[in-house]
Structures are given as C-alpha cells and as structure tokens.
C-alpha cells in the first residue's frame, strides 16, 4: 500500500514532469519563432532550431509531427499572444478612436528600421507559406480575421461614441479590412524597398480616415 507521503511525492513528480514538458515545448516555439522571423520558414531547418534551443532531436518529434506542424503551432501561438495585446488596448478607458490610433501607431513604430523577431513573423510568412502549406495558410488567415474583427469592433464603437467619422455606405468590417490589408502590404513593401515611406503613407491614410 502506498503511504500518503509516497502518493504526495508521486503527484509532485508528475506535476514537475508536466511543467518540464510544457517548458520544453514553449522553449522550442520561442526559439523557432525568433529564427523563422529573422530568416524565413524555408531557410531554417529543424537541426538549427534544436541546436539553438539545446534540445535533443527526439524532443522535437514528441511535440510536433513535422516542421509544418511546428510552423502551425508558432503562428497559432503568435496570434494567441497578439490577442492578449489587443485585449490590453481594448481594456483602456479611452475613446475608440484612441484605441485604433494606439494600435496602428504601435504597428508603425515596430515595423520601421529593419526587421527582427519582434516585428516580422506574419509579414514574412504571409509572403512565403501561402502557396507552400495549406494548414499554415489557414492558421494565418484565422489570425488575420481575428484582428480584422477586433478592428471592426473598435470602428463600430468609434461610430457610436462619435470619435471616428462614419463613412457613408461602408460597413465597419469592410473598413477594417481595407486598413489591415493596406498595413500588411505596406509592411511587405517597406521590407522590399528598405524605406519607411510605405508605412508613412498608410499611416497618413489611416489617421485621416479615423479623424486625426
């Protein structure tokens, strides 16, 4: 018969094992995220991810069936964290216009002057994997739609509180799509041209449309 202390130790060991497994998976995702955001999906191999993370090869396949599944998990994880940032903006006691302004100002600020792992994951993968991986394309699209829905909600709130001009015959979701697609495209062109001009142009367009 197991003693209470033995049971307690077993439960503790199991809990610690669960934490360790979770930490290893998160560590792989974080490492892969940084590498892929810097170099692109196809340029980064599983070996480089494992060597950089200091994790044995068997651990990778314990969590991810393939590199494609790993890419899906990275994108999904990214948009989960992104949603948390949107929630922080939404929770502030400011006008809807200011929430929109703060969101796009952050985009403008973080996409300027080069590309690092904090800035370019979605921009890089949008151009790279859409025709390469249907599962990755789908999770990217779902992430886009999550953000567009949030933007549309803020636009509607801005119309309601009078802080955002209400353009005639334009639905809030249509306006949100126009802004999001313009910013995504400008971010890509900024990378190609290595100038901030595309971002400055969409910044002017967006702030004018929101009444700033």
Coordinates of C-alpha atoms in Angstrom, one line a residue:
X1 CA 0.0 0.0 0.0
X2 CA 1.3 3.5 -0.9
X3 CA 1.9 5.8 2.0
X4 CA 0.4 9.3 2.0
X5 CA 4.0 10.7 1.6
X6 CA 4.7 8.4 -1.3
X7 CA 1.5 9.4 -3.0
X8 CA 2.3 13.1 -2.4
X9 CA 5.8 12.7 -3.9
X10 CA 4.4 10.9 -6.9
X11 CA 1.9 13.7 -7.5
X12 CA 4.7 16.3 -7.2
X13 CA 6.9 14.4 -9.6
X14 CA 4.1 14.2 -12.1
X15 CA 3.4 17.9 -11.8
X16 CA 7.0 18.8 -12.3
X17 CA 7.3 16.5 -15.3
X18 CA 4.2 18.2 -16.9
X19 CA 5.8 21.6 -16.3
X20 CA 9.1 20.5 -17.8
X21 CA 7.3 19.1 -20.9
X22 CA 5.4 22.4 -21.3
X23 CA 8.5 24.4 -20.8
X24 CA 10.4 22.4 -23.5
X25 CA 7.6 22.9 -26.0
X26 CA 7.4 26.6 -25.2
X27 CA 11.2 26.9 -25.5
X28 CA 11.1 25.2 -28.9
X29 CA 8.3 27.6 -30.1
X30 CA 10.1 30.7 -28.8
X31 CA 13.4 29.6 -30.4
X32 CA 11.8 28.7 -33.7
X33 CA 9.8 31.9 -33.7
X34 CA 12.9 34.1 -33.4
X35 CA 14.8 32.1 -36.1
X36 CA 11.9 32.0 -38.6
X37 CA 11.0 35.7 -38.1
X38 CA 14.7 36.6 -38.8
X39 CA 15.4 34.2 -41.7
X40 CA 12.1 32.8 -43.1
X41 CA 10.5 29.4 -42.8
X42 CA 12.3 27.6 -45.6
X43 CA 15.7 28.9 -44.5
X44 CA 15.5 27.4 -41.0
X45 CA 15.9 23.7 -40.6
X46 CA 14.9 21.5 -37.7
X47 CA 18.5 20.9 -36.8
X48 CA 19.2 24.6 -36.5
X49 CA 16.2 25.0 -34.2
X50 CA 17.3 22.1 -32.0
X51 CA 20.9 23.2 -31.8
X52 CA 19.9 26.8 -31.0
X53 CA 17.4 25.6 -28.3
X54 CA 19.8 23.0 -26.9
X55 CA 17.1 20.3 -27.2
X56 CA 17.6 16.7 -28.5
X57 CA 16.1 15.7 -31.7
X58 CA 13.6 13.2 -30.2
X59 CA 12.0 16.0 -28.1
X60 CA 11.0 17.9 -31.3
X61 CA 9.0 14.9 -32.7
X62 CA 7.5 14.3 -29.3
X63 CA 5.7 17.7 -29.6
X64 CA 5.4 18.2 -33.4
X65 CA 4.7 15.7 -36.1
X66 CA 6.6 17.7 -38.7
X67 CA 8.2 21.1 -39.4
X68 CA 4.9 22.1 -41.0
X69 CA 3.1 21.3 -37.8
X70 CA 5.7 23.3 -35.9
X71 CA 5.1 26.2 -38.2
X72 CA 1.3 26.0 -37.5
X73 CA 2.0 26.0 -33.8
X74 CA 4.2 29.0 -34.0
X75 CA 1.6 31.0 -35.9
X76 CA -1.2 30.0 -33.6
X77 CA 0.9 30.8 -30.5
X78 CA 1.8 34.2 -32.0
X79 CA -1.8 35.1 -32.6
X80 CA -2.8 34.0 -29.1
X81 CA -0.3 36.4 -27.7
X82 CA -1.4 39.1 -30.2
X83 CA -4.9 38.7 -29.0
X84 CA -3.8 39.4 -25.5
X85 CA -2.2 42.7 -26.6
X86 CA -5.4 43.6 -28.3
X87 CA -7.3 42.9 -25.1
X88 CA -4.9 45.3 -23.2
X89 CA -5.7 48.1 -25.7
X90 CA -9.4 47.4 -25.5
X91 CA -9.5 47.5 -21.7
X92 CA -8.1 51.0 -21.5
X93 CA -10.5 53.8 -20.5
X94 CA -10.0 55.9 -23.7
X95 CA -12.1 56.6 -26.8
X96 CA -12.4 54.0 -29.6
X97 CA -10.5 56.4 -31.9
X98 CA -7.6 56.5 -29.5
X99 CA -7.5 52.7 -29.3
X100 CA -7.3 52.5 -33.0
X101 CA -4.7 55.2 -33.1
X102 CA -2.6 53.4 -30.5
X103 CA -2.9 50.1 -32.4
X104 CA -1.7 51.5 -35.7
X105 CA 1.0 53.7 -34.0
X106 CA 2.4 50.5 -32.5
X107 CA 2.4 48.8 -35.9
X108 CA 4.1 51.9 -37.5
X109 CA 6.7 52.1 -34.8
X110 CA 7.6 48.4 -34.7
X111 CA 7.8 47.9 -38.5
X112 CA 10.3 50.7 -39.1
X113 CA 14.0 50.5 -39.4
X114 CA 14.6 46.8 -40.2
X115 CA 13.2 43.5 -39.2
X116 CA 13.8 41.4 -36.1
X117 CA 11.9 38.6 -34.4
X118 CA 9.6 41.1 -32.6
X119 CA 8.3 42.6 -35.9
X120 CA 8.2 40.4 -38.9
X121 CA 6.8 36.9 -38.4
X122 CA 3.4 37.5 -40.0
X123 CA 4.8 39.7 -42.8
X124 CA 7.5 37.1 -43.7
X125 CA 5.2 34.1 -43.5
X126 CA 2.3 35.7 -45.4
X127 CA 4.6 36.1 -48.5
X128 CA 6.3 32.7 -48.0
X129 CA 4.0 29.9 -47.0
X130 CA 0.6 30.8 -48.5
X131 CA 1.2 28.5 -51.5
X132 CA 3.5 26.1 -49.6
X133 CA 1.3 24.9 -46.8
X134 CA -2.4 24.8 -46.6
X135 CA -2.5 24.2 -42.9
X136 CA -0.2 27.2 -42.2
X137 CA -2.2 29.3 -44.7
X138 CA -5.4 28.6 -42.8
X139 CA -4.0 29.5 -39.4
X140 CA -2.6 32.7 -40.8
X141 CA -6.0 33.5 -42.3
X142 CA -7.7 32.8 -39.0
X143 CA -5.2 35.2 -37.2
X144 CA -5.9 37.9 -39.8
X145 CA -9.6 37.6 -39.3
X146 CA -9.2 37.7 -35.5
X147 CA -7.5 41.1 -35.9
X148 CA -9.9 42.4 -38.5
X149 CA -12.9 41.5 -36.3
X150 CA -11.2 43.4 -33.4
X151 CA -10.6 46.5 -35.6
X152 CA -14.2 46.4 -36.8
X153 CA -15.5 46.3 -33.2
X154 CA -13.4 49.4 -32.4
X155 CA -14.6 51.2 -35.6
X156 CA -18.3 50.5 -34.6
X157 CA -17.6 51.7 -31.1
X158 CA -16.0 54.9 -32.5
X159 CA -19.1 55.5 -34.6
X160 CA -21.2 55.0 -31.5
X161 CA -19.2 57.4 -29.3
X162 CA -18.6 59.9 -32.2
X163 CA -14.8 59.7 -32.1
X164 CA -14.5 58.1 -35.5
X165 CA -16.1 59.6 -38.6
X166 CA -18.8 57.4 -40.1
X167 CA -18.1 57.0 -43.8
X168 CA -21.3 56.6 -45.8
X169 CA -22.2 53.2 -47.2
X170 CA -19.1 51.5 -45.8
X171 CA -19.5 48.6 -43.3
X172 CA -17.2 48.5 -40.3
X173 CA -15.7 45.2 -41.3
X174 CA -15.0 46.5 -44.8
X175 CA -13.2 49.5 -43.3
X176 CA -11.2 47.2 -41.0
X177 CA -10.2 45.0 -43.9
X178 CA -9.1 48.0 -46.0
X179 CA -6.9 49.3 -43.2
X180 CA -5.5 45.9 -42.3
X181 CA -4.7 44.8 -45.9
X182 CA -3.1 48.2 -46.6
X183 CA -0.9 47.9 -43.5
X184 CA 0.1 44.4 -44.2
X185 CA 1.0 45.3 -47.8
X186 CA 2.9 48.4 -46.7
X187 CA 4.9 46.4 -44.3
X188 CA 5.9 44.0 -47.0
X189 CA 6.8 46.8 -49.4
X190 CA 8.8 48.5 -46.7
X191 CA 10.9 45.4 -46.4
X192 CA 11.4 45.2 -50.2
X193 CA 12.2 48.9 -50.6
X194 CA 14.1 49.2 -47.2
X195 CA 12.4 52.5 -46.6
X196 CA 9.7 53.6 -44.2
X197 CA 7.8 55.5 -47.0
X198 CA 5.1 52.8 -47.5
X199 CA 4.3 52.9 -43.7
X200 CA 4.2 56.6 -43.6
X201 CA 1.7 56.6 -46.5
X202 CA -0.7 54.2 -44.9
X203 CA -0.3 55.9 -41.5
X204 CA -1.4 59.2 -43.1
X205 CA -4.3 57.4 -44.9
X206 CA -5.5 55.7 -41.7
X207 CA -5.2 58.6 -39.3
X208 CA -7.1 60.8 -41.7
X209 CA -9.9 58.3 -42.1
X210 CA -10.2 58.0 -38.3
X211 CA -10.4 61.8 -37.9
X212 CA -7.0 62.6 -36.6

